[in-house]
Coordinates of C-alpha atoms in Angstrom, one line a residue:
Chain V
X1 CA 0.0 0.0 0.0
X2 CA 1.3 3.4 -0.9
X3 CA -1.0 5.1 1.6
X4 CA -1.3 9.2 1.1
X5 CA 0.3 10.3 -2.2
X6 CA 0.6 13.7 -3.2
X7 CA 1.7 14.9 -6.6
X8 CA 3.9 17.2 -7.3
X9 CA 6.5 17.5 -4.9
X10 CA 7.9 20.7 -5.5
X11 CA 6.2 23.9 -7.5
X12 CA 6.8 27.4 -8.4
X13 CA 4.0 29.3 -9.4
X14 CA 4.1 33.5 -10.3
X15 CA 1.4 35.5 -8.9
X16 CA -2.2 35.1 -10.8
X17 CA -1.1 32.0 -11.9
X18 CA -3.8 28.9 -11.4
X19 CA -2.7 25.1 -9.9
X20 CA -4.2 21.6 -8.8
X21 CA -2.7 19.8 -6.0
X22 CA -3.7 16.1 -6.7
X23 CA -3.9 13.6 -3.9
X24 CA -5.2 10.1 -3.1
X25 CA -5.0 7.4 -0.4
X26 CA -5.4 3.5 -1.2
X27 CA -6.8 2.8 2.3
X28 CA -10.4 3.0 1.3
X29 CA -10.5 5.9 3.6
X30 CA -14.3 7.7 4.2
X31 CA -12.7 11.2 5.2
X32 CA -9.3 13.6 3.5
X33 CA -8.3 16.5 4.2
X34 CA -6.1 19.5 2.9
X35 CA -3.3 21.5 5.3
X36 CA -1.1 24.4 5.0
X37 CA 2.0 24.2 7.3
X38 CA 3.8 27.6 7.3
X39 CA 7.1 28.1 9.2
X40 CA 7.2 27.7 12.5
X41 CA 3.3 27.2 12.4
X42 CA 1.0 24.5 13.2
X43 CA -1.2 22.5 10.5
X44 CA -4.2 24.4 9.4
X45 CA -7.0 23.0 8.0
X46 CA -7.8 24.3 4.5
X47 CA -11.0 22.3 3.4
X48 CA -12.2 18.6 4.4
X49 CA -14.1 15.9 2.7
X50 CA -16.0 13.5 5.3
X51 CA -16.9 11.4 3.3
X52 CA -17.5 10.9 -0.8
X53 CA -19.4 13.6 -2.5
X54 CA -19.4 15.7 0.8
X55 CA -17.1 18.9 1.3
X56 CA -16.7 21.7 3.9
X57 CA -14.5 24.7 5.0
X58 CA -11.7 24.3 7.5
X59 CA -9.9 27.1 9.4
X60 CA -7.9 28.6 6.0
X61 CA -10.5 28.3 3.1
X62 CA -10.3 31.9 1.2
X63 CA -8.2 31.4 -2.2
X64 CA -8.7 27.6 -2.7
X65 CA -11.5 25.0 -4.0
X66 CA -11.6 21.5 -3.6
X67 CA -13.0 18.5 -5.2
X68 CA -13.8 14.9 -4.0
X69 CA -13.2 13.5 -7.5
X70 CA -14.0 9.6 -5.7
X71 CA -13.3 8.0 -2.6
X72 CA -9.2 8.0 -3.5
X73 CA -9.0 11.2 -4.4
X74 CA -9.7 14.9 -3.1
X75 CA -8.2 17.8 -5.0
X76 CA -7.1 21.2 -4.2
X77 CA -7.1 24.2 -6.4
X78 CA -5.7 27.5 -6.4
X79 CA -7.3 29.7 -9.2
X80 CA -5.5 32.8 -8.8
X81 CA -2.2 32.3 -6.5
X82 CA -1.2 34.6 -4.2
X83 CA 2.5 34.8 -2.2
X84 CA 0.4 34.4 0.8
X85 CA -0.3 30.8 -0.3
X86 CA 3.8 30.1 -0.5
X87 CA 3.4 26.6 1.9
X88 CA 3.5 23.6 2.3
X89 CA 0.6 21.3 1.7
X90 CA -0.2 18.3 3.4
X91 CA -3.2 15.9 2.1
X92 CA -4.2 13.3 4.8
X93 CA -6.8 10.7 4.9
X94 CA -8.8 8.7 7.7
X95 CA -11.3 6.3 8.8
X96 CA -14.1 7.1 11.4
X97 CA -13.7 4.6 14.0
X98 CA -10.5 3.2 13.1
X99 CA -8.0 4.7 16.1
X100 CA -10.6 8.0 16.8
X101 CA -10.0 9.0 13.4
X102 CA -6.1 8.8 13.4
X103 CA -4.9 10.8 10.3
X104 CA -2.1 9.2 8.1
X105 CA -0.4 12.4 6.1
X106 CA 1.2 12.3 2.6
X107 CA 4.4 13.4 1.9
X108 CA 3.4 17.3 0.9
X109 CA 3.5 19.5 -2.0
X110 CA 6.1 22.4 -1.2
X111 CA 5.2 25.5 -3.0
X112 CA 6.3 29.0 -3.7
X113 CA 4.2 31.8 -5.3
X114 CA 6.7 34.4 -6.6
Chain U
X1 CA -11.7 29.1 21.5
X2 CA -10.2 25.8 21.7
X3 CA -6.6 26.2 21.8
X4 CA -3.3 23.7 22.0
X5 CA -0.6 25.2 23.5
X6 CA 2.7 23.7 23.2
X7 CA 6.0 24.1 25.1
X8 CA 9.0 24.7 24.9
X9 CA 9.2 25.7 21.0
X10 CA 12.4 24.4 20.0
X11 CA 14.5 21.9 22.8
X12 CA 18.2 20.7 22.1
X13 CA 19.5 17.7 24.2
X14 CA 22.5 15.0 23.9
X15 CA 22.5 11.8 22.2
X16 CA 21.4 9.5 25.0
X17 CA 19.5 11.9 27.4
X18 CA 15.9 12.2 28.2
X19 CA 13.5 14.7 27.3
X20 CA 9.6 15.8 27.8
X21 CA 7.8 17.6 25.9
X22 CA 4.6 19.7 27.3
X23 CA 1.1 20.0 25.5
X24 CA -1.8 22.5 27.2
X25 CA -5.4 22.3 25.7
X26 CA -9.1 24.0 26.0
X27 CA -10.6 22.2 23.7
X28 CA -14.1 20.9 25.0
X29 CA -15.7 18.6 25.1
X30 CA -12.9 16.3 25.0
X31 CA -12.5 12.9 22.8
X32 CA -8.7 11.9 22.2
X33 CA -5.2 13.7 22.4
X34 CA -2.8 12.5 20.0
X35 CA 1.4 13.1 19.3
X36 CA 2.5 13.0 16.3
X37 CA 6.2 12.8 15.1
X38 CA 7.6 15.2 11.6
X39 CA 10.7 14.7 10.7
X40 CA 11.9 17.2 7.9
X41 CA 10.6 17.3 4.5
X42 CA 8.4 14.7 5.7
X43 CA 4.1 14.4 6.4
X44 CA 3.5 13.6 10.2
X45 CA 3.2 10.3 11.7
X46 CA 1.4 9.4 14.7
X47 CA 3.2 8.0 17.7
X48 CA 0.2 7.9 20.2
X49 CA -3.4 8.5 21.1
X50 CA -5.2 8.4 24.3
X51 CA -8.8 9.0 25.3
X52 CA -10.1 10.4 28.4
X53 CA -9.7 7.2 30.6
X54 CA -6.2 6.9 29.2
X55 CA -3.5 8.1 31.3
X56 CA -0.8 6.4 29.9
X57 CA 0.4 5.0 26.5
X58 CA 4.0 4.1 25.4
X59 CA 5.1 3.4 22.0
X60 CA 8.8 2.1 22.4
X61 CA 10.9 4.8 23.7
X62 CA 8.1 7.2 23.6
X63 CA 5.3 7.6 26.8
X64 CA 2.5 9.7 26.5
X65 CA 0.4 10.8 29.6
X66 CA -2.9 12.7 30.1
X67 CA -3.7 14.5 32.7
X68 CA -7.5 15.3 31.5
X69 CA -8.9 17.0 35.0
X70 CA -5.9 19.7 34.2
X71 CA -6.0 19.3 30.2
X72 CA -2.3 18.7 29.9
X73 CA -0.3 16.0 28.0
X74 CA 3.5 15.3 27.9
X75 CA 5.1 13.2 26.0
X76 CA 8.4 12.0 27.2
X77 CA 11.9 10.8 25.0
X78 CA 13.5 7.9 26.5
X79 CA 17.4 7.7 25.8
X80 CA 17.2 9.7 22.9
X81 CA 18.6 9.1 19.3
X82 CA 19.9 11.4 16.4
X83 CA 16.6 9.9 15.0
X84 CA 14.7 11.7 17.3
X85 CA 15.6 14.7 16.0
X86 CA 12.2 16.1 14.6
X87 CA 8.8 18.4 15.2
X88 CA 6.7 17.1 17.5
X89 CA 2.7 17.6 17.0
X90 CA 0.1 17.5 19.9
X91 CA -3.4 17.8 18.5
X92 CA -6.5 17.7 20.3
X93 CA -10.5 16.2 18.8
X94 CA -13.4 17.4 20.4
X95 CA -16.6 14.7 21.0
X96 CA -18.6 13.7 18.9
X97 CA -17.0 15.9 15.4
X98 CA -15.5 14.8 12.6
X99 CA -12.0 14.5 13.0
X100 CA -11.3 17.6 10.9
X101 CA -12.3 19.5 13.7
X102 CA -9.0 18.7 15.0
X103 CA -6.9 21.2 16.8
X104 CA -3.3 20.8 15.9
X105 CA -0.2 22.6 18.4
X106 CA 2.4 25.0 16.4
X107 CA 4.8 21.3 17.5
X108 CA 8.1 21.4 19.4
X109 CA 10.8 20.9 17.4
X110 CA 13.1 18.7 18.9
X111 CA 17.4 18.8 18.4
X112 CA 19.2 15.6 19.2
X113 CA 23.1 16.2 18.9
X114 CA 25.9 13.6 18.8

């Protein structure tokens, strides 16, 4: 199993440019969600999916859109980027019930808005 | 506002010492408290996760305690390795929410030297 995967790795975008962060899971997970980790700075939540065809605003929402393509995978959009938005980006998936909802993370999406 | 407060921010110790990490909360109603491990460049992993009858967990070198009458946590490093070196995440769920209403700790970032 490769549990979270998050493509790309790395990306440079200039200001007004548009992106899609692409992620799935393989652990037939109900719920994913999107963070932004700034320096020194806790995870905060961006959107979240519960469950399949279901999505809702976290803590960080203004400037991004998501989609809950399927149950594997939830995407997140930037339509008009912003410098504010130079992060990193976690995607992370879980399972009501299964450890209280423990959250396994990918690997992240570093990227810088210029 | 339900807060996690973590201390201290940054900690350095020597290969083979012990170290414990502090995590404050006021989040309410309470469900689980879990500590998760980042290493650089990487997505968190969790190390532990305890309920509110749960005073104790370990996980290898790693015990986690709950106090949950004084909502704190620590989580303490057994004769630490260079391995060790890493951010470490307390976050907090509230009853009965999904777990995206999690609330994640700006982490500890932890510095083991040789």
């Amino acid at each position: 199993n490769a549990g979270v995967t998050q493509t790309p790795k790395f990306q440079v975008l200039k200001t007004g440019q548009s992106m899609t962060l692409q992620c799935a899971q393989d652990m037939n997970h109900n719920s994913m969600y999107w963070y932004r980790q700034d320096p020194g700075m806790g995870l905060r939540l961006i959107y979240y999916s519960a469950s399949e065809g279901t999505t809702d605003k976290g803590e960080v929402p203004n400037g991004y859109n998501v989609s809950r393509l399927n149950k594997r995978e939830f995407s997140l959009r930037l339509e008009s980027a912003a410098p504010s938005q130079t992060s990193v980006y976690f995607c992370a998936s879980s399972e009501a019930g299964r450890p209280y909802n423990e959250q396994f993370f990918g690997p992240g999406t570093r990227l810088t808005v210029l | 506002k339900n807060q996690v407060e973590q201390s201290p921010q940054s900690l350095i110790i020597l290969e083979g010492k012990n170290c414990t990490l502090q995590c404050n909360y006021t989040v309410s109603p309470f469900s689980n408290l879990r500590w998760y491990k980042q290493d650089t460049g990487r997505g968190p992993v969790s190390l532990t996760i305890m309920t509110f009858s749960e005073n104790t967990k370990s996980n290898g070198r790693y015990t986690a305690t709950l106090d949950a009458d004084t909502k704190q946590s620590s989580l303490h490093i057994t004769a630490s390795q260079l391995s060790d070196s890493a951010s470490y995440i307390c976050v907090v769920s509230r009853h009965n929410t999904n777990a995206g209403k999690s609330t994640f700790g700006d982490g500890t970032t932890l510095t083991v030297k040789p």
